[in-house]
XYZ file of C-alpha atoms in Angstrom:
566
model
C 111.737 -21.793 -42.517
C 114.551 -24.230 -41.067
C 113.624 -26.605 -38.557
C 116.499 -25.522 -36.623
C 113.920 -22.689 -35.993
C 111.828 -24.551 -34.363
C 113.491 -25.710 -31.407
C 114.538 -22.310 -30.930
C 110.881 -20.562 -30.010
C 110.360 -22.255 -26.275
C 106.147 -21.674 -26.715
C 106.281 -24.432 -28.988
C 107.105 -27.385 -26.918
C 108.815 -29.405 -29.299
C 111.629 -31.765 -27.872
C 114.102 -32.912 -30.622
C 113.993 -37.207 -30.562
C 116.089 -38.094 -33.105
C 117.557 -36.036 -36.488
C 119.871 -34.007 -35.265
C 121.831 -33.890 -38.692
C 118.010 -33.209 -40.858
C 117.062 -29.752 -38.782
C 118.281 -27.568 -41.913
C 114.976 -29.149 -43.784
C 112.891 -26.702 -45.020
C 109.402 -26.510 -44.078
C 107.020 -25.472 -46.360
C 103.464 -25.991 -44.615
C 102.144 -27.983 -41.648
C 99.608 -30.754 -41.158
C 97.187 -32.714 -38.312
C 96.460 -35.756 -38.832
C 95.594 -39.182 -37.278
C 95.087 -40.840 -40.452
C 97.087 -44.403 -41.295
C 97.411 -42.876 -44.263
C 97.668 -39.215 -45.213
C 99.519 -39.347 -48.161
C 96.440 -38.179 -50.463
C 96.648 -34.528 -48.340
C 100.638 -34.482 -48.234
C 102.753 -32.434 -51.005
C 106.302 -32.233 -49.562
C 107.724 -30.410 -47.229
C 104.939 -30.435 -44.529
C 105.679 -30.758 -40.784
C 103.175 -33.250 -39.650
C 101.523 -33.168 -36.400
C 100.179 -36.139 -34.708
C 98.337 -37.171 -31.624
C 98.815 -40.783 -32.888
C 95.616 -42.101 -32.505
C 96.326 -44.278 -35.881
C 98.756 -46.504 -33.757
C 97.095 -49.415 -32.708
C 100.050 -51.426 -31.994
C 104.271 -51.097 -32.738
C 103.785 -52.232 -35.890
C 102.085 -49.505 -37.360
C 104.567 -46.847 -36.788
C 106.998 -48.212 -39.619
C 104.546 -48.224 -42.258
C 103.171 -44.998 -41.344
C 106.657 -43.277 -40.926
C 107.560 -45.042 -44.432
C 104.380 -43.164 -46.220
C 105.503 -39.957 -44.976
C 109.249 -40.132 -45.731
C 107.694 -41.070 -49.544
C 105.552 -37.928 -49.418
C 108.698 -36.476 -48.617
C 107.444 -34.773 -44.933
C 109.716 -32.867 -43.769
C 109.831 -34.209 -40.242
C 107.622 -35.538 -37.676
C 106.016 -34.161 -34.200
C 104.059 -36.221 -31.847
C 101.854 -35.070 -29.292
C 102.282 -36.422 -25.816
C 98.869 -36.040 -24.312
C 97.398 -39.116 -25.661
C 99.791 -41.619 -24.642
C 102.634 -39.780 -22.819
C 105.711 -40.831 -23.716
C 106.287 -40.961 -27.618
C 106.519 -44.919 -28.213
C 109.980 -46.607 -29.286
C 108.889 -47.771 -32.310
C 108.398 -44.706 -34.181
C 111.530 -43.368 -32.823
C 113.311 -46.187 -34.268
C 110.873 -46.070 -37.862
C 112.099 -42.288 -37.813
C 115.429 -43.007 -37.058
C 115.581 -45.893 -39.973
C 114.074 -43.278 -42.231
C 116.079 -40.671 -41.194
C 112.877 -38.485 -40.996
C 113.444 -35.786 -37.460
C 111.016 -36.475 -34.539
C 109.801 -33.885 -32.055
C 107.849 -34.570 -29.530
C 105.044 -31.854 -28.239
C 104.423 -30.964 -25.132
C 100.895 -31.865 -23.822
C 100.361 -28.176 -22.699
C 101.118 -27.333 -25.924
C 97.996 -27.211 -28.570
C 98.838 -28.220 -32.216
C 96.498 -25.072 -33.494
C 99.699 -23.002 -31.524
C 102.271 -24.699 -33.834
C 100.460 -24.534 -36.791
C 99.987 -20.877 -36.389
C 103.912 -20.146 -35.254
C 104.642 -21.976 -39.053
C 101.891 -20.685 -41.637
C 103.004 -17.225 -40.035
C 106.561 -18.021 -40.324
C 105.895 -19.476 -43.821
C 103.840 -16.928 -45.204
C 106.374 -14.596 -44.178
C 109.113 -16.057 -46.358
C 107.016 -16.975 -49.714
C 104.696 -13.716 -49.652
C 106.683 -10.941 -48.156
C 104.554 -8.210 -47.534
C 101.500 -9.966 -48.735
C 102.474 -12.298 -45.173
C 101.578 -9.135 -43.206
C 97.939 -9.206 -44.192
C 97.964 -12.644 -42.611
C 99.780 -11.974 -39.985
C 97.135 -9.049 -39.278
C 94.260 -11.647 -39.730
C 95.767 -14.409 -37.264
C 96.238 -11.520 -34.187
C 92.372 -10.887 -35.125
C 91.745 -14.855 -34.668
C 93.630 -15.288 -31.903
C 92.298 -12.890 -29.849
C 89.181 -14.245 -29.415
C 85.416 -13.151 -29.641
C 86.361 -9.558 -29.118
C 88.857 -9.795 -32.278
C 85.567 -10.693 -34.538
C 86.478 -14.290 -35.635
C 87.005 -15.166 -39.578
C 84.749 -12.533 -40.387
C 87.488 -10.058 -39.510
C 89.610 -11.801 -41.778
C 86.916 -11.569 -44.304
C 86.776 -8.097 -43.848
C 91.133 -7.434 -44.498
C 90.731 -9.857 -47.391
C 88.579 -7.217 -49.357
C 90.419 -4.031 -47.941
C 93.895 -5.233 -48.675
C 93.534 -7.829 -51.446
C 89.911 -6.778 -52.638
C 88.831 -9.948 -52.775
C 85.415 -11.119 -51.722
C 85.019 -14.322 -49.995
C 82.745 -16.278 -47.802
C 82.956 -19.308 -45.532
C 79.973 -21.619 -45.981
C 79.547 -25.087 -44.280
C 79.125 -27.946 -46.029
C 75.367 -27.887 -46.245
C 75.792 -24.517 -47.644
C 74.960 -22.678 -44.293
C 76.672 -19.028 -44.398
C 79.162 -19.377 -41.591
C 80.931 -15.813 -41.731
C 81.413 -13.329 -44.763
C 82.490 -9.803 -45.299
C 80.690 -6.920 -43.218
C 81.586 -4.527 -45.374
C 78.501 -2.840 -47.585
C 77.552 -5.049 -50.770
C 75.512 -7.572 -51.907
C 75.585 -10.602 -50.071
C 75.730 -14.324 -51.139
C 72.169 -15.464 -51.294
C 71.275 -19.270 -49.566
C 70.632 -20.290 -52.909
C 73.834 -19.931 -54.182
C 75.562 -20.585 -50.867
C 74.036 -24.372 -51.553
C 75.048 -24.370 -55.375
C 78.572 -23.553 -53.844
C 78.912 -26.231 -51.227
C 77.168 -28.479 -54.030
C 79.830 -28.330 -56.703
C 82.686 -28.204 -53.833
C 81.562 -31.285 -52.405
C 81.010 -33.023 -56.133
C 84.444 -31.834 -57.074
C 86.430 -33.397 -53.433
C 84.437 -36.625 -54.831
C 85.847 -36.649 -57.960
C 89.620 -36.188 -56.480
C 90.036 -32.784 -58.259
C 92.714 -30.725 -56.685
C 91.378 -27.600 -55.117
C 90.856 -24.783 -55.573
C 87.806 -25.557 -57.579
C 86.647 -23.170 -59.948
C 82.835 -22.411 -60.389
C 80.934 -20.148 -62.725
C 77.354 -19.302 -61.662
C 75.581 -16.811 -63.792
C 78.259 -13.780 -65.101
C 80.529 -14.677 -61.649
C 83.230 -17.065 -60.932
C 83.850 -18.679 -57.900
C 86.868 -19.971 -56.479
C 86.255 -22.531 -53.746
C 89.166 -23.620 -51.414
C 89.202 -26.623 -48.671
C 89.397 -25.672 -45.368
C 90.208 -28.523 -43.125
C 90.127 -29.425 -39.132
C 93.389 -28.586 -37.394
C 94.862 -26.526 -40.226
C 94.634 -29.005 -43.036
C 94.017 -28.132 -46.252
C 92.994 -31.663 -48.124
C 94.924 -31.814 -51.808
C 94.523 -34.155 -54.572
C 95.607 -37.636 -54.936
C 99.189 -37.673 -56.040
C 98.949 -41.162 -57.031
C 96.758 -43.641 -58.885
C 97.026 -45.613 -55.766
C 95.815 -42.507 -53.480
C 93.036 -42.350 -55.786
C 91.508 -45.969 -55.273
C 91.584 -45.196 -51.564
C 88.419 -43.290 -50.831
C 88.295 -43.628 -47.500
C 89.735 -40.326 -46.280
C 87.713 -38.854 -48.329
C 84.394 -40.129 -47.150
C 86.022 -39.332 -43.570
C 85.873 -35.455 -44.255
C 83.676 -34.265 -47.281
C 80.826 -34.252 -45.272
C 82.367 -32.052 -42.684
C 84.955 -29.769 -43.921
C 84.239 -26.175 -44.030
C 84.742 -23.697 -47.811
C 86.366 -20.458 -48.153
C 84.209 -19.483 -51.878
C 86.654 -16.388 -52.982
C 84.639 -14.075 -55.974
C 87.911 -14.251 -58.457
C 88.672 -16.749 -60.951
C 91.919 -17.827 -58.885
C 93.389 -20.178 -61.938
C 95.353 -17.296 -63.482
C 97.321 -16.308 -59.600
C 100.543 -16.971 -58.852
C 101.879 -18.691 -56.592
C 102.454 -16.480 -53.718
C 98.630 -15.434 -53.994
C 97.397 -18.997 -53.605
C 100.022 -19.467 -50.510
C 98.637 -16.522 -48.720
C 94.945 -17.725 -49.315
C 95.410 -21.292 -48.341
C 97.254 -19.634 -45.471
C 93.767 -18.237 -44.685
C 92.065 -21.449 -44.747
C 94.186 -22.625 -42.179
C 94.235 -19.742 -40.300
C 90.011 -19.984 -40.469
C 90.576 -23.752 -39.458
C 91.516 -22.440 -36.064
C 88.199 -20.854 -35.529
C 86.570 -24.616 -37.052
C 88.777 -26.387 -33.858
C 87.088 -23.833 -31.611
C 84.095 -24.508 -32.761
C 84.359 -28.031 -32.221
C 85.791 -27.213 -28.908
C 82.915 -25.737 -27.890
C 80.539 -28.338 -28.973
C 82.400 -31.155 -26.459
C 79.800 -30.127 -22.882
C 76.481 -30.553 -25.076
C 78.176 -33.679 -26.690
C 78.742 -35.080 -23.323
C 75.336 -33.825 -21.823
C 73.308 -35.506 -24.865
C 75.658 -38.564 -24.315
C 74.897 -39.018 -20.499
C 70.917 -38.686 -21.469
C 71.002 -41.129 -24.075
C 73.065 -43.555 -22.237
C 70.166 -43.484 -19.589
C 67.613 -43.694 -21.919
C 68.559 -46.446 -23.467
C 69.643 -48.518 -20.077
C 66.107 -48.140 -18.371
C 66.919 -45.524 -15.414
C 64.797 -44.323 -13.696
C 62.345 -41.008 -15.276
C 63.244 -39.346 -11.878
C 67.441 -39.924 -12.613
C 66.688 -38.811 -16.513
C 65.092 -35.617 -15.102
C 67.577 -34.550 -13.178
C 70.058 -34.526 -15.877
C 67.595 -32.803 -18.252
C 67.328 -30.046 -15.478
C 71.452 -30.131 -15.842
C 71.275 -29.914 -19.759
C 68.487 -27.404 -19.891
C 70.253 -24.096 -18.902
C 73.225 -25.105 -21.463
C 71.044 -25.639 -24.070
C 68.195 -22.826 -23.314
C 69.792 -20.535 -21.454
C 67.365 -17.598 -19.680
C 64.670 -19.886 -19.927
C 62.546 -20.411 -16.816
C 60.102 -23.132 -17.107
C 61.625 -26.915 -18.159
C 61.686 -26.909 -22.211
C 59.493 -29.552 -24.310
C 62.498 -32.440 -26.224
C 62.093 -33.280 -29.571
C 64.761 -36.447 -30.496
C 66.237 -36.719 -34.195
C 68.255 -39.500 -35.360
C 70.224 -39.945 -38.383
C 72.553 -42.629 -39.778
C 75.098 -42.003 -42.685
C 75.768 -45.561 -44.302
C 78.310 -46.182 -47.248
C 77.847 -49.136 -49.745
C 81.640 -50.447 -48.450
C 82.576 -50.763 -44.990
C 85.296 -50.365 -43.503
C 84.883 -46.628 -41.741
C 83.022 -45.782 -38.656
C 80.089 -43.709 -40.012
C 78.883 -42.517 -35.999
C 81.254 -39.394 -35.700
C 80.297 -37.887 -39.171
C 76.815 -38.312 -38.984
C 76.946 -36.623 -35.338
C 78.486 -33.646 -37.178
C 75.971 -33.736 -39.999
C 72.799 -33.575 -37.610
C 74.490 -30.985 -35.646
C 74.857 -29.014 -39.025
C 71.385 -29.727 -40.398
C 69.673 -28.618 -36.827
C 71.227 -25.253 -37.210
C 68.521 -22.482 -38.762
C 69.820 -22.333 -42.287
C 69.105 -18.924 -42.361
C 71.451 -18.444 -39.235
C 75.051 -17.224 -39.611
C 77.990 -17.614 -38.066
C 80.016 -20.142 -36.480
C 77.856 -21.244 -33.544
C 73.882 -20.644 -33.476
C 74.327 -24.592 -32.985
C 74.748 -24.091 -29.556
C 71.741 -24.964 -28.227
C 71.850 -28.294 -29.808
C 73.089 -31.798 -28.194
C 74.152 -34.386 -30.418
C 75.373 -37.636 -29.142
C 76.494 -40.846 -31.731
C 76.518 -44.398 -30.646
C 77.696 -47.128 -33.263
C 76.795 -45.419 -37.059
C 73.608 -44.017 -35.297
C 73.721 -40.198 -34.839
C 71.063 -38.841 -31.848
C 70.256 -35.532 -31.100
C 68.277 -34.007 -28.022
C 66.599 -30.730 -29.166
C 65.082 -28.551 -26.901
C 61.760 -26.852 -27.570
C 60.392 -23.412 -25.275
C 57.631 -25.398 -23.303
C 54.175 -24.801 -25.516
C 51.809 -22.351 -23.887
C 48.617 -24.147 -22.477
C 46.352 -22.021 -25.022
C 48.180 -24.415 -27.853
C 45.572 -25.258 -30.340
C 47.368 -28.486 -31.341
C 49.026 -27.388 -34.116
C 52.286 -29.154 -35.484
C 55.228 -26.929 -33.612
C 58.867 -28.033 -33.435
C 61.009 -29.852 -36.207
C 59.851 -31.228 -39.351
C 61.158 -33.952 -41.334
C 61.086 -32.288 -44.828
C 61.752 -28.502 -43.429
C 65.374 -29.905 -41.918
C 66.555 -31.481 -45.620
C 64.926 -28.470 -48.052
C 67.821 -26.196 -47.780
C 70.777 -28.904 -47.585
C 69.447 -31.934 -49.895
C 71.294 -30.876 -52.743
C 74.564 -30.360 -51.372
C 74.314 -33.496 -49.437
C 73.531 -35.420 -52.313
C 76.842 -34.213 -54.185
C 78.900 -35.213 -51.208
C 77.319 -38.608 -51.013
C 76.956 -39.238 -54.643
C 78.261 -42.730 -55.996
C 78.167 -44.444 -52.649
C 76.950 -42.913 -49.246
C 73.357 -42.384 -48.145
C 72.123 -40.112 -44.913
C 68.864 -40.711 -43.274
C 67.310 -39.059 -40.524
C 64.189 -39.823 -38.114
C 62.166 -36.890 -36.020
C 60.239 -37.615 -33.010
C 57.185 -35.796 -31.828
C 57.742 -33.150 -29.369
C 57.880 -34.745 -25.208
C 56.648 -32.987 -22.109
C 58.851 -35.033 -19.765
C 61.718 -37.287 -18.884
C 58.826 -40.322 -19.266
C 58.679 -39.598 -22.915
C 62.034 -39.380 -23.885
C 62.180 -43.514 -24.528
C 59.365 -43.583 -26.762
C 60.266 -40.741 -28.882
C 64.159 -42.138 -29.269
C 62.124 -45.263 -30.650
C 59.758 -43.386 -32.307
C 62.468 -41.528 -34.411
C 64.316 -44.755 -35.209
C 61.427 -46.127 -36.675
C 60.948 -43.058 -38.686
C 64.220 -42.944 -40.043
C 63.860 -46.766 -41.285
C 60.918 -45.698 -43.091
C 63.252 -42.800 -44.756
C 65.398 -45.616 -45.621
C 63.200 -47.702 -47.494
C 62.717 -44.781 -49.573
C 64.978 -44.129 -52.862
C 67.182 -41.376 -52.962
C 70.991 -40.158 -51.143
C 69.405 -37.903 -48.799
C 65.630 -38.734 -47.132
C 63.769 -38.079 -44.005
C 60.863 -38.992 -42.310
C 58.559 -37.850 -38.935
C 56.537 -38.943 -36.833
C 52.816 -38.377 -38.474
C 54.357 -40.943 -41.289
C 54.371 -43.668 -38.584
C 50.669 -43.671 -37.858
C 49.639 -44.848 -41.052
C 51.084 -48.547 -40.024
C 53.256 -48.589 -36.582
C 51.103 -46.770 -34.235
C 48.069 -48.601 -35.783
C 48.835 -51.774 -35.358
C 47.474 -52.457 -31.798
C 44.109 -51.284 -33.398
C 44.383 -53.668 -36.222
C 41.599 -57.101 -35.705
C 42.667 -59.818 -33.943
C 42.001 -62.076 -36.919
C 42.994 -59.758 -39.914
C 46.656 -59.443 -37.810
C 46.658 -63.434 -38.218
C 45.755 -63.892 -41.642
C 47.833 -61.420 -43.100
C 51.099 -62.583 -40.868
C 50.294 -66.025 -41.647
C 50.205 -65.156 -45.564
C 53.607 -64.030 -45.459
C 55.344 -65.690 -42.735
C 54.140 -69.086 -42.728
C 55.642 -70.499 -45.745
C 59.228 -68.931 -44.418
C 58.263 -70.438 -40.876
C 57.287 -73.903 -42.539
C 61.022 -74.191 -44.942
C 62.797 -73.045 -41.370
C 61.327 -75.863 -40.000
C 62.395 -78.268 -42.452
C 65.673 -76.793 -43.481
C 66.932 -75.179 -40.535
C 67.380 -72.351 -43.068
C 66.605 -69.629 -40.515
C 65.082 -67.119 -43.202
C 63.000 -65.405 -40.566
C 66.057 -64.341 -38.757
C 67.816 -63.168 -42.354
C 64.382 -61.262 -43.290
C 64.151 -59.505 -39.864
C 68.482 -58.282 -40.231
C 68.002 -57.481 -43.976
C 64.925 -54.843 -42.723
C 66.646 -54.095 -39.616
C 69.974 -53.259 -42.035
C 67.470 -51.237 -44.071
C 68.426 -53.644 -47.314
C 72.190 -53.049 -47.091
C 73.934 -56.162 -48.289
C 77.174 -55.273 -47.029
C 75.967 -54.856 -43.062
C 73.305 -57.425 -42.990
C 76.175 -59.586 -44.220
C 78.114 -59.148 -41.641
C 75.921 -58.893 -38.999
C 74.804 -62.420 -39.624
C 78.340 -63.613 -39.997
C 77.283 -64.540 -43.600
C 79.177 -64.823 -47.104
C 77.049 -61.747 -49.082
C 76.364 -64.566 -51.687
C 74.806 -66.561 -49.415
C 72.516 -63.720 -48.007
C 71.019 -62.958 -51.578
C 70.834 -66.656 -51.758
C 68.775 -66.796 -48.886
C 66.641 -63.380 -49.683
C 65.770 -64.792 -53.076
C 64.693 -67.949 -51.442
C 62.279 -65.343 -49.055
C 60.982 -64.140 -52.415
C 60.619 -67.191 -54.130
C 58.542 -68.585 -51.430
C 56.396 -65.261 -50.899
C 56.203 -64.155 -54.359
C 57.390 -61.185 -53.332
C 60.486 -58.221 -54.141
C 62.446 -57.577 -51.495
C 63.918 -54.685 -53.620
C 60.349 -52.677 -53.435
C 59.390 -50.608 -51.115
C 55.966 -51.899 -50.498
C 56.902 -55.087 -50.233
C 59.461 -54.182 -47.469
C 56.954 -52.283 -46.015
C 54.524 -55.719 -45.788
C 57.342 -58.140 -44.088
C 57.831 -55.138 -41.506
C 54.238 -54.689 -40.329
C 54.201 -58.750 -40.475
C 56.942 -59.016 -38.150
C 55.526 -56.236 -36.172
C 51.508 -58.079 -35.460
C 53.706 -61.996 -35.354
């Protein structure tokens, strides 16, 4: 389709800023983004779609117009509802770069204009092959009465015969075809999402084909917002891994039973024409999620600022009905939190572990696109929190262990995990024992943190830990004699005490940050302001003095219950 064509369909809300002589472009796909740079998911011809939350100040708009007119975009639309007006600069970057600027209408949603163009699109390249499409996207649109993606499943195998699934990337079954037929067991489900997530790693342009057994597997991308993430189209696109990292761990997978290498092109249009349309349902989704976001948010924030139990009920009494609707007495809480960390910095980690947790709370035996309603996950720095409600326990309750459990959450979704974090990304998570009121909630946030930092002193990409693990040494510590808590801090902090003294080295401070940092380098680093060289100068000087590893566990484990009893 022309962009001419564009400004002609009024539902669209696109206002022509500058390139009047460019609107006989062709446009060949769409794309959302906010990234600085998107070049790594760009392959010509795309009309990009902005809410341009990369601009921090006027001098980012001319590098990130100058990336897309070397993608070779075909033109540029910027939402208004994040900062009204469309700024100058970019007008004048576009207009420099001759590359056409719309602007979009805050009323208007970008989902709306990538529809009105994969449809248009599709209907060009595929010709009747578009109408199946067409046919799915009036079932998406039409909401929960049109039967989401699994309706589009469903006209995949009658018109195409093609079987396909869309699994999460933990491997959770998140819609597939109703007709009759052997299903996709979990196991395979988390082989799928395993080698997807291994093969987005490695930079290997999609669709990535898998053989398990006698079947193969074609496994497509399926992106936020209608984006479909493609490989690197340059050596320098491939030493950026940031974007990567930024959606691996979140992107959904259309896994298509066909070997799709041998299709042509028109076939592989219409299906990533799917994806997108399916990415629709992924925005709802997320949509959806924003009132338990805000509810867990409001909770924590009162948690953690010392309000009153009497305020912090009141809200719970708010979040219960969203969470556990029908329910008539006030639920139990259980409090889980998790922390995604990557060996370089440089990329806010608090967002995608908020998605993980909200993923990895979800039954993996559940289907569909939201059994995670009843889940409220709030992030605050890299540190993911979730507030889980629990049906109050009967008073018969023999004691027994009810709720979450640490190794139960990560059996299913380990091995998936571990593809998509493989290299250089870790994900730990902390579980709290069940609470009977608002009083309880403080201790059990705490309780969980200090369970995931004894997950993190464990090896391995993915680990958890609960609550029992903390009585063996935190909740035990007040029981430990007077005189036993002396001599064994005084064994391992004294001579680090003593050297402060003389030096002014503060060591205790670096040893207390490197635990606290769970033995990152990189963020203890930079939490103390330090040169990384100068941090393993000062943690070798910690073992030197100690005669102890600051690389094994139980020697971690040691300087933490010492700083604990000092």
């Amino acid at each position: 389709m022309r962009l001419r064509a564009l400004l002609d369909t009024d539902a669209l809300g696109l206002r022509l800023l500058g390139g009047e002589d460019e609107l006989d472009r062709t446009v060949r796909g769409v794309m959302t983004t906010d990234l600085r740079d998107p070049s790594r998911y760009l392959s010509g011809g795309e009309l990009v779609l902005t809410g341009l939350a990369w601009r921090r100040d006027a001098a980012d708009s001319e590098p990130f117009v100058r990336i897309l007119v070397q993608a070779g975009v075909a033109a540029l639309a910027a939402g208004e509802a994040e900062l009204g007006a469309v700024p100058e600069d970019l007008a004048v970057a576009c207009a420099r770069h001759r590359l056409p600027l719309f602007a979009v209408h805050e009323s208007v949603a970008f989902a709306t204009i990538t529809e009105h163009v994969v449809r248009q699109v599709s209907g060009e390249r595929a010709g009747d092959l578009a109408a199946v499409v067409d046919r799915h996207r009036r079932m998406m649109t039409s909401g929960p009465a049109g039967g989401g993606p699994d309706v589009v499943l469903d006209l995949l195998g009658s018109d195409l015969d093609l079987r396909a699934w869309v699994l999460s990337p933990t491997g959770r079954l998140i819609a597939g075809p109703r007709a009759a037929g052997p299903g996709l067991p979990p196991e395979a489900c988390a082989k799928l999402a395993a080698e997807h997530l291994a093969a987005v790693r490695t930079g290997r342009r999609g669709p990535h084909r898998v053989i398990m057994g006698q079947t193969t597997y074609s496994l497509f991308p399926i992106g936020s917002g209608g984006r479909a993430p493609q490989a690197p189209r340059t050596s320098q696109a491939a030493q950026t891994p940031r974007d990567v990292r930024e959606s691996v761990l979140s992107d959904w997978l259309l896994a298509v039973e066909a070997d799709a290498g041998d299709w042509a092109d028109e076939r592989l249009d219409l299906l990533q024409g799917v994806t997108q349309l399916i990415a629709v349902e992924r925005d709802r989704r997320d949509a959806a999620r924003t009132v338990r976001r805000r509810l867990a948010q409001e909770v924590l924030e009162l948690v953690q600022t010392g309000a009153a139990p009497a305020e912090i009920a009141a809200r719970l009494r708010v979040a219960a009905p969203v969470l556990l609707p029908g329910l008539g007495a006030a639920p139990h809480w259980q409090v889980v939190v998790a922390r995604v960390e990557w060996d370089e910095g440089g990329l806010e980690a608090g967002p995608l572990a908020q998605s993980l947790l909200e993923e990895i709370l979800v039954d993996p035996l559940a289907t569909g696109p939201e059994p995670s309603d009843r889940i409220a996950v709030a992030h605050t720095g890299d540190e993911a929190i979730a507030l889980v409600p629990l049906p109050a326990v009967s008073s018969e309750h023999d004691g027994s262990e009810t709720g979450l459990l640490a190794d139960a959450l990560l059996a299913t979704v380990r091995e998936p995990l571990s593809s998509g974090l493989d290299g250089d990304g870790r994900l730990t998570l902390g579980v709290s024992a069940a609470v009977h009121s608002a009083e309880g909630l403080r201790g059990a946030l705490e309780e969980a943190r200090h369970a995931r930092r004894v997950a993190a002193a464990r090896p391995g990409r993915v680990c958890a830990a609960g609550h029992q693990e903390l009585a063996s040494h935190v909740l035990l510590l007040p029981f430990v004699p007077d005189d036993v808590r002396k001599a064994f801090t005084a064994r391992l902090l004294d001579p680090l005490r003593d050297y402060d003294r003389r030096h002014r080295a503060e060591l205790i401070p670096t040893l207390e940050a490197f635990l606290d940092c769970d033995g990152s380098w990189t963020r203890c680093a930079s939490r103390l302001h330090l040169h990384v060289n100068t941090l393993r100068y000062r943690v070798g000087r910690i073992e030197q003095l100690t005669s102890r590893d600051l690389s094994r566990l139980e020697d971690k484990l040691d300087f933490f219950l010492a700083l604990r009893m000092s």
